[in-house]
Protein backbone atom coordinates (compact mmCIF):
# COMPACT_ATOMS: atom_id res chain seq x y z
CA UNK A 1 0.00 0.00 0.00
CA UNK A 2 2.88 2.36 0.73
CA UNK A 3 4.91 2.74 -2.47
CA UNK A 4 2.39 1.53 -5.07
CA UNK A 5 -0.32 3.89 -3.89
CA UNK A 6 2.07 6.81 -3.96
CA UNK A 7 3.23 6.03 -7.50
CA UNK A 8 -0.31 5.71 -8.83
CA UNK A 9 -1.28 9.01 -7.31
CA UNK A 10 1.87 10.66 -8.68
CA UNK A 11 1.26 9.21 -12.18
CA UNK A 12 -2.37 10.32 -12.21
CA UNK A 13 -1.28 13.82 -11.33
CA UNK A 14 0.62 14.04 -14.61
CA UNK A 15 -1.82 12.02 -16.69
CA UNK A 16 -3.51 14.03 -19.40
CA UNK A 17 -6.67 13.06 -21.19
CA UNK A 18 -8.16 14.69 -24.27
CA UNK A 19 -11.53 14.79 -22.50
CA UNK A 20 -10.27 16.59 -19.36
CA UNK A 21 -12.01 19.85 -20.28
CA UNK A 22 -15.29 18.22 -21.29
CA UNK A 23 -18.01 18.84 -18.73
CA UNK A 24 -20.63 16.48 -20.11
CA UNK A 25 -20.09 13.87 -22.78
CA UNK A 26 -22.41 13.16 -24.54
CA UNK A 27 -24.76 16.13 -24.05
CA UNK A 28 -27.36 15.42 -21.38
CA UNK A 29 -30.34 15.71 -23.71
CA UNK A 30 -31.07 15.72 -27.44
CA UNK A 31 -32.22 19.34 -27.07
CA UNK A 32 -28.83 20.34 -25.69
CA UNK A 33 -27.12 18.60 -28.61
CA UNK A 34 -29.37 20.41 -31.08
CA UNK A 35 -28.64 23.70 -29.32
CA UNK A 36 -24.91 23.06 -29.75
CA UNK A 37 -25.46 22.27 -33.44
CA UNK A 38 -27.55 25.44 -33.85
CA UNK A 39 -24.83 27.48 -32.18
CA UNK A 40 -22.18 26.09 -34.52
CA UNK A 41 -24.34 26.77 -37.57
CA UNK A 42 -25.14 30.29 -36.35
CA UNK A 43 -21.47 31.02 -35.75
CA UNK A 44 -20.55 29.81 -39.23
CA UNK A 45 -23.35 31.78 -40.90
CA UNK A 46 -22.46 34.90 -38.93
CA UNK A 47 -18.79 34.57 -39.85
CA UNK A 48 -19.58 34.15 -43.53
CA UNK A 49 -22.07 37.03 -43.59
CA UNK A 50 -19.69 39.34 -41.77
CA UNK A 51 -16.82 38.40 -44.06
CA UNK A 52 -19.02 38.99 -47.11
CA UNK A 53 -20.11 42.39 -45.81
CA UNK A 54 -16.57 43.42 -44.99
CA UNK A 55 -15.19 42.31 -48.34
CA UNK A 56 -17.98 44.01 -50.28
CA UNK A 57 -17.65 47.29 -48.39
CA UNK A 58 -13.85 47.29 -48.52
CA UNK A 59 -13.83 46.31 -52.19
CA UNK A 60 -16.08 49.29 -53.04
CA UNK A 61 -13.65 51.65 -51.32
CA UNK A 62 -10.69 49.97 -53.03
CA UNK A 63 -12.42 50.10 -56.42
CA UNK A 64 -12.93 53.84 -56.13
CA UNK A 65 -9.26 54.38 -55.26
CA UNK A 66 -7.80 51.81 -57.69
CA UNK A 67 -6.75 52.64 -61.25
CA UNK A 68 -8.98 51.44 -64.11
CA UNK A 69 -6.68 48.51 -65.00
CA UNK A 70 -6.90 47.04 -61.48
CA UNK A 71 -10.69 47.41 -61.16
CA UNK A 72 -11.40 44.50 -63.51
CA UNK A 73 -9.22 42.01 -61.58
CA UNK A 74 -11.11 39.47 -59.44
CA UNK A 75 -10.57 39.94 -55.73
CA UNK A 76 -9.10 37.02 -53.81
CA UNK A 77 -9.43 37.89 -50.13
CA UNK A 78 -9.92 34.94 -47.79
CA UNK A 79 -13.12 34.87 -45.73
CA UNK A 80 -12.15 35.08 -42.09
CA UNK A 81 -14.73 35.22 -39.34
CA UNK A 82 -15.04 38.51 -37.52
CA UNK A 83 -15.82 38.43 -33.82
CA UNK A 84 -17.02 41.28 -31.63
CA UNK A 85 -16.44 40.92 -27.89
CA UNK A 86 -18.79 43.81 -27.10
CA UNK A 87 -21.71 42.18 -28.91
CA UNK A 88 -20.94 38.85 -27.25
CA UNK A 89 -20.89 40.51 -23.83
CA UNK A 90 -24.17 42.33 -24.43
CA UNK A 91 -25.81 39.13 -25.67
CA UNK A 92 -24.54 37.28 -22.58
CA UNK A 93 -26.03 39.96 -20.31
CA UNK A 94 -29.32 39.80 -22.24
CA UNK A 95 -29.37 36.01 -21.82
CA UNK A 96 -28.82 36.33 -18.06
CA UNK A 97 -31.62 38.89 -17.83
CA UNK A 98 -33.95 36.68 -19.87
CA UNK A 99 -33.23 33.71 -17.61
CA UNK A 100 -33.87 35.83 -14.53
CA UNK A 101 -37.19 36.89 -16.08
CA UNK A 102 -38.14 33.25 -16.72
CA UNK A 103 -37.80 33.44 -20.51
CA UNK A 104 -35.49 30.57 -21.50
CA UNK A 105 -36.36 30.84 -25.23
CA UNK A 106 -35.14 34.44 -25.36
CA UNK A 107 -32.08 33.45 -23.33
CA UNK A 108 -31.19 30.68 -25.79
CA UNK A 109 -31.48 33.11 -28.72
CA UNK A 110 -29.19 35.57 -26.95
CA UNK A 111 -26.72 32.80 -26.13
CA UNK A 112 -26.58 31.85 -29.81
CA UNK A 113 -25.74 35.46 -30.69
CA UNK A 114 -23.06 35.48 -27.99
CA UNK A 115 -21.56 32.23 -29.31
CA UNK A 116 -21.47 33.63 -32.84
CA UNK A 117 -19.79 36.85 -31.69
CA UNK A 118 -17.35 35.44 -29.13
CA UNK A 119 -13.74 35.00 -30.27
CA UNK A 120 -12.72 31.32 -30.16
CA UNK A 121 -9.60 32.05 -28.09
CA UNK A 122 -11.83 33.22 -25.21
CA UNK A 123 -12.24 29.71 -23.80
CA UNK A 124 -13.45 30.88 -20.40
CA UNK A 125 -16.22 32.93 -21.97
CA UNK A 126 -17.20 30.03 -24.23
CA UNK A 127 -17.41 27.66 -21.26
CA UNK A 128 -19.62 30.18 -19.42
CA UNK A 129 -21.86 30.36 -22.47
CA UNK A 130 -22.08 26.55 -22.63
CA UNK A 131 -23.04 26.40 -18.95
CA UNK A 132 -25.64 29.11 -19.46
CA UNK A 133 -27.00 27.25 -22.49
CA UNK A 134 -27.34 24.06 -20.43
CA UNK A 135 -29.17 25.99 -17.71
CA UNK A 136 -31.49 27.68 -20.22
CA UNK A 137 -32.21 24.36 -21.94
CA UNK A 138 -33.11 22.72 -18.64
CA UNK A 139 -35.40 25.63 -17.72
CA UNK A 140 -37.01 25.42 -21.15
CA UNK A 141 -37.70 21.71 -20.67
CA UNK A 142 -39.23 22.36 -17.25
CA UNK A 143 -41.58 24.97 -18.73
CA UNK A 144 -42.78 22.75 -21.57
CA UNK A 145 -46.15 21.14 -20.86
CA UNK A 146 -45.98 17.48 -19.87
CA UNK A 147 -48.06 15.14 -22.05
PDB file of C-alpha atoms in Angstrom:
ATOM      1  CA  UNK A   1       0.000   0.000   0.000  1.00  0.00           C
ATOM      2  CA  UNK A   2       2.878   2.359   0.729  1.00  0.00           C
ATOM      3  CA  UNK A   3       4.912   2.739  -2.465  1.00  0.00           C
ATOM      4  CA  UNK A   4       2.392   1.530  -5.070  1.00  0.00           C
ATOM      5  CA  UNK A   5      -0.324   3.894  -3.895  1.00  0.00           C
ATOM      6  CA  UNK A   6       2.072   6.808  -3.960  1.00  0.00           C
ATOM      7  CA  UNK A   7       3.227   6.026  -7.503  1.00  0.00           C
ATOM      8  CA  UNK A   8      -0.305   5.709  -8.830  1.00  0.00           C
ATOM      9  CA  UNK A   9      -1.275   9.011  -7.313  1.00  0.00           C
ATOM     10  CA  UNK A  10       1.867  10.661  -8.681  1.00  0.00           C
ATOM     11  CA  UNK A  11       1.263   9.212 -12.175  1.00  0.00           C
ATOM     12  CA  UNK A  12      -2.365  10.315 -12.209  1.00  0.00           C
ATOM     13  CA  UNK A  13      -1.277  13.817 -11.329  1.00  0.00           C
ATOM     14  CA  UNK A  14       0.622  14.040 -14.613  1.00  0.00           C
ATOM     15  CA  UNK A  15      -1.823  12.021 -16.694  1.00  0.00           C
ATOM     16  CA  UNK A  16      -3.509  14.032 -19.402  1.00  0.00           C
ATOM     17  CA  UNK A  17      -6.669  13.064 -21.190  1.00  0.00           C
ATOM     18  CA  UNK A  18      -8.157  14.693 -24.267  1.00  0.00           C
ATOM     19  CA  UNK A  19     -11.529  14.786 -22.499  1.00  0.00           C
ATOM     20  CA  UNK A  20     -10.273  16.588 -19.357  1.00  0.00           C
ATOM     21  CA  UNK A  21     -12.013  19.855 -20.279  1.00  0.00           C
ATOM     22  CA  UNK A  22     -15.288  18.220 -21.291  1.00  0.00           C
ATOM     23  CA  UNK A  23     -18.007  18.838 -18.726  1.00  0.00           C
ATOM     24  CA  UNK A  24     -20.633  16.476 -20.106  1.00  0.00           C
ATOM     25  CA  UNK A  25     -20.095  13.874 -22.782  1.00  0.00           C
ATOM     26  CA  UNK A  26     -22.414  13.160 -24.539  1.00  0.00           C
ATOM     27  CA  UNK A  27     -24.764  16.135 -24.052  1.00  0.00           C
ATOM     28  CA  UNK A  28     -27.358  15.417 -21.380  1.00  0.00           C
ATOM     29  CA  UNK A  29     -30.341  15.706 -23.709  1.00  0.00           C
ATOM     30  CA  UNK A  30     -31.070  15.722 -27.438  1.00  0.00           C
ATOM     31  CA  UNK A  31     -32.215  19.338 -27.074  1.00  0.00           C
ATOM     32  CA  UNK A  32     -28.826  20.337 -25.688  1.00  0.00           C
ATOM     33  CA  UNK A  33     -27.120  18.601 -28.607  1.00  0.00           C
ATOM     34  CA  UNK A  34     -29.372  20.405 -31.082  1.00  0.00           C
ATOM     35  CA  UNK A  35     -28.637  23.702 -29.317  1.00  0.00           C
ATOM     36  CA  UNK A  36     -24.907  23.060 -29.753  1.00  0.00           C
ATOM     37  CA  UNK A  37     -25.458  22.274 -33.441  1.00  0.00           C
ATOM     38  CA  UNK A  38     -27.549  25.440 -33.846  1.00  0.00           C
ATOM     39  CA  UNK A  39     -24.828  27.484 -32.183  1.00  0.00           C
ATOM     40  CA  UNK A  40     -22.176  26.086 -34.517  1.00  0.00           C
ATOM     41  CA  UNK A  41     -24.340  26.770 -37.570  1.00  0.00           C
ATOM     42  CA  UNK A  42     -25.142  30.289 -36.352  1.00  0.00           C
ATOM     43  CA  UNK A  43     -21.472  31.021 -35.753  1.00  0.00           C
ATOM     44  CA  UNK A  44     -20.547  29.807 -39.229  1.00  0.00           C
ATOM     45  CA  UNK A  45     -23.348  31.783 -40.898  1.00  0.00           C
ATOM     46  CA  UNK A  46     -22.456  34.899 -38.926  1.00  0.00           C
ATOM     47  CA  UNK A  47     -18.788  34.569 -39.847  1.00  0.00           C
ATOM     48  CA  UNK A  48     -19.581  34.149 -43.534  1.00  0.00           C
ATOM     49  CA  UNK A  49     -22.068  37.030 -43.593  1.00  0.00           C
ATOM     50  CA  UNK A  50     -19.691  39.338 -41.765  1.00  0.00           C
ATOM     51  CA  UNK A  51     -16.824  38.405 -44.059  1.00  0.00           C
ATOM     52  CA  UNK A  52     -19.024  38.989 -47.110  1.00  0.00           C
ATOM     53  CA  UNK A  53     -20.112  42.395 -45.808  1.00  0.00           C
ATOM     54  CA  UNK A  54     -16.571  43.416 -44.990  1.00  0.00           C
ATOM     55  CA  UNK A  55     -15.186  42.307 -48.338  1.00  0.00           C
ATOM     56  CA  UNK A  56     -17.983  44.007 -50.276  1.00  0.00           C
ATOM     57  CA  UNK A  57     -17.650  47.295 -48.388  1.00  0.00           C
ATOM     58  CA  UNK A  58     -13.852  47.292 -48.518  1.00  0.00           C
ATOM     59  CA  UNK A  59     -13.833  46.308 -52.188  1.00  0.00           C
ATOM     60  CA  UNK A  60     -16.084  49.287 -53.040  1.00  0.00           C
ATOM     61  CA  UNK A  61     -13.655  51.648 -51.322  1.00  0.00           C
ATOM     62  CA  UNK A  62     -10.687  49.974 -53.029  1.00  0.00           C
ATOM     63  CA  UNK A  63     -12.424  50.102 -56.420  1.00  0.00           C
ATOM     64  CA  UNK A  64     -12.928  53.841 -56.125  1.00  0.00           C
ATOM     65  CA  UNK A  65      -9.258  54.378 -55.258  1.00  0.00           C
ATOM     66  CA  UNK A  66      -7.800  51.810 -57.689  1.00  0.00           C
ATOM     67  CA  UNK A  67      -6.749  52.637 -61.247  1.00  0.00           C
ATOM     68  CA  UNK A  68      -8.983  51.437 -64.114  1.00  0.00           C
ATOM     69  CA  UNK A  69      -6.676  48.507 -64.997  1.00  0.00           C
ATOM     70  CA  UNK A  70      -6.899  47.038 -61.482  1.00  0.00           C
ATOM     71  CA  UNK A  71     -10.689  47.413 -61.164  1.00  0.00           C
ATOM     72  CA  UNK A  72     -11.397  44.501 -63.509  1.00  0.00           C
ATOM     73  CA  UNK A  73      -9.222  42.013 -61.578  1.00  0.00           C
ATOM     74  CA  UNK A  74     -11.110  39.473 -59.437  1.00  0.00           C
ATOM     75  CA  UNK A  75     -10.568  39.940 -55.726  1.00  0.00           C
ATOM     76  CA  UNK A  76      -9.102  37.016 -53.810  1.00  0.00           C
ATOM     77  CA  UNK A  77      -9.433  37.885 -50.131  1.00  0.00           C
ATOM     78  CA  UNK A  78      -9.925  34.941 -47.785  1.00  0.00           C
ATOM     79  CA  UNK A  79     -13.116  34.871 -45.728  1.00  0.00           C
ATOM     80  CA  UNK A  80     -12.145  35.085 -42.092  1.00  0.00           C
ATOM     81  CA  UNK A  81     -14.732  35.216 -39.337  1.00  0.00           C
ATOM     82  CA  UNK A  82     -15.036  38.508 -37.516  1.00  0.00           C
ATOM     83  CA  UNK A  83     -15.818  38.432 -33.818  1.00  0.00           C
ATOM     84  CA  UNK A  84     -17.022  41.279 -31.634  1.00  0.00           C
ATOM     85  CA  UNK A  85     -16.437  40.916 -27.893  1.00  0.00           C
ATOM     86  CA  UNK A  86     -18.786  43.813 -27.103  1.00  0.00           C
ATOM     87  CA  UNK A  87     -21.714  42.183 -28.912  1.00  0.00           C
ATOM     88  CA  UNK A  88     -20.941  38.848 -27.251  1.00  0.00           C
ATOM     89  CA  UNK A  89     -20.885  40.509 -23.827  1.00  0.00           C
ATOM     90  CA  UNK A  90     -24.172  42.331 -24.428  1.00  0.00           C
ATOM     91  CA  UNK A  91     -25.806  39.128 -25.674  1.00  0.00           C
ATOM     92  CA  UNK A  92     -24.542  37.280 -22.580  1.00  0.00           C
ATOM     93  CA  UNK A  93     -26.035  39.959 -20.307  1.00  0.00           C
ATOM     94  CA  UNK A  94     -29.318  39.800 -22.236  1.00  0.00           C
ATOM     95  CA  UNK A  95     -29.369  36.013 -21.822  1.00  0.00           C
ATOM     96  CA  UNK A  96     -28.824  36.325 -18.064  1.00  0.00           C
ATOM     97  CA  UNK A  97     -31.619  38.891 -17.834  1.00  0.00           C
ATOM     98  CA  UNK A  98     -33.953  36.677 -19.873  1.00  0.00           C
ATOM     99  CA  UNK A  99     -33.227  33.705 -17.611  1.00  0.00           C
ATOM    100  CA  UNK A 100     -33.873  35.831 -14.531  1.00  0.00           C
ATOM    101  CA  UNK A 101     -37.194  36.893 -16.076  1.00  0.00           C
ATOM    102  CA  UNK A 102     -38.135  33.253 -16.716  1.00  0.00           C
ATOM    103  CA  UNK A 103     -37.796  33.442 -20.507  1.00  0.00           C
ATOM    104  CA  UNK A 104     -35.489  30.569 -21.502  1.00  0.00           C
ATOM    105  CA  UNK A 105     -36.360  30.840 -25.228  1.00  0.00           C
ATOM    106  CA  UNK A 106     -35.136  34.440 -25.358  1.00  0.00           C
ATOM    107  CA  UNK A 107     -32.082  33.451 -23.329  1.00  0.00           C
ATOM    108  CA  UNK A 108     -31.186  30.684 -25.794  1.00  0.00           C
ATOM    109  CA  UNK A 109     -31.479  33.105 -28.722  1.00  0.00           C
ATOM    110  CA  UNK A 110     -29.186  35.570 -26.951  1.00  0.00           C
ATOM    111  CA  UNK A 111     -26.721  32.803 -26.125  1.00  0.00           C
ATOM    112  CA  UNK A 112     -26.583  31.854 -29.806  1.00  0.00           C
ATOM    113  CA  UNK A 113     -25.736  35.460 -30.690  1.00  0.00           C
ATOM    114  CA  UNK A 114     -23.062  35.478 -27.987  1.00  0.00           C
ATOM    115  CA  UNK A 115     -21.565  32.225 -29.315  1.00  0.00           C
ATOM    116  CA  UNK A 116     -21.470  33.628 -32.839  1.00  0.00           C
ATOM    117  CA  UNK A 117     -19.790  36.851 -31.685  1.00  0.00           C
ATOM    118  CA  UNK A 118     -17.355  35.443 -29.128  1.00  0.00           C
ATOM    119  CA  UNK A 119     -13.742  35.003 -30.273  1.00  0.00           C
ATOM    120  CA  UNK A 120     -12.718  31.322 -30.164  1.00  0.00           C
ATOM    121  CA  UNK A 121      -9.603  32.049 -28.092  1.00  0.00           C
ATOM    122  CA  UNK A 122     -11.831  33.223 -25.207  1.00  0.00           C
ATOM    123  CA  UNK A 123     -12.238  29.712 -23.804  1.00  0.00           C
ATOM    124  CA  UNK A 124     -13.448  30.883 -20.402  1.00  0.00           C
ATOM    125  CA  UNK A 125     -16.223  32.929 -21.975  1.00  0.00           C
ATOM    126  CA  UNK A 126     -17.205  30.028 -24.230  1.00  0.00           C
ATOM    127  CA  UNK A 127     -17.409  27.661 -21.257  1.00  0.00           C
ATOM    128  CA  UNK A 128     -19.620  30.182 -19.415  1.00  0.00           C
ATOM    129  CA  UNK A 129     -21.864  30.359 -22.469  1.00  0.00           C
ATOM    130  CA  UNK A 130     -22.076  26.548 -22.633  1.00  0.00           C
ATOM    131  CA  UNK A 131     -23.042  26.401 -18.953  1.00  0.00           C
ATOM    132  CA  UNK A 132     -25.643  29.106 -19.456  1.00  0.00           C
ATOM    133  CA  UNK A 133     -27.004  27.246 -22.489  1.00  0.00           C
ATOM    134  CA  UNK A 134     -27.337  24.060 -20.430  1.00  0.00           C
ATOM    135  CA  UNK A 135     -29.171  25.988 -17.714  1.00  0.00           C
ATOM    136  CA  UNK A 136     -31.489  27.684 -20.216  1.00  0.00           C
ATOM    137  CA  UNK A 137     -32.212  24.362 -21.941  1.00  0.00           C
ATOM    138  CA  UNK A 138     -33.109  22.715 -18.639  1.00  0.00           C
ATOM    139  CA  UNK A 139     -35.404  25.633 -17.725  1.00  0.00           C
ATOM    140  CA  UNK A 140     -37.008  25.423 -21.153  1.00  0.00           C
ATOM    141  CA  UNK A 141     -37.701  21.711 -20.669  1.00  0.00           C
ATOM    142  CA  UNK A 142     -39.232  22.356 -17.246  1.00  0.00           C
ATOM    143  CA  UNK A 143     -41.581  24.969 -18.728  1.00  0.00           C
ATOM    144  CA  UNK A 144     -42.781  22.755 -21.573  1.00  0.00           C
ATOM    145  CA  UNK A 145     -46.150  21.137 -20.863  1.00  0.00           C
ATOM    146  CA  UNK A 146     -45.980  17.480 -19.868  1.00  0.00           C
ATOM    147  CA  UNK A 147     -48.059  15.143 -22.053  1.00  0.00           C
TER     148      UNK A 147
END
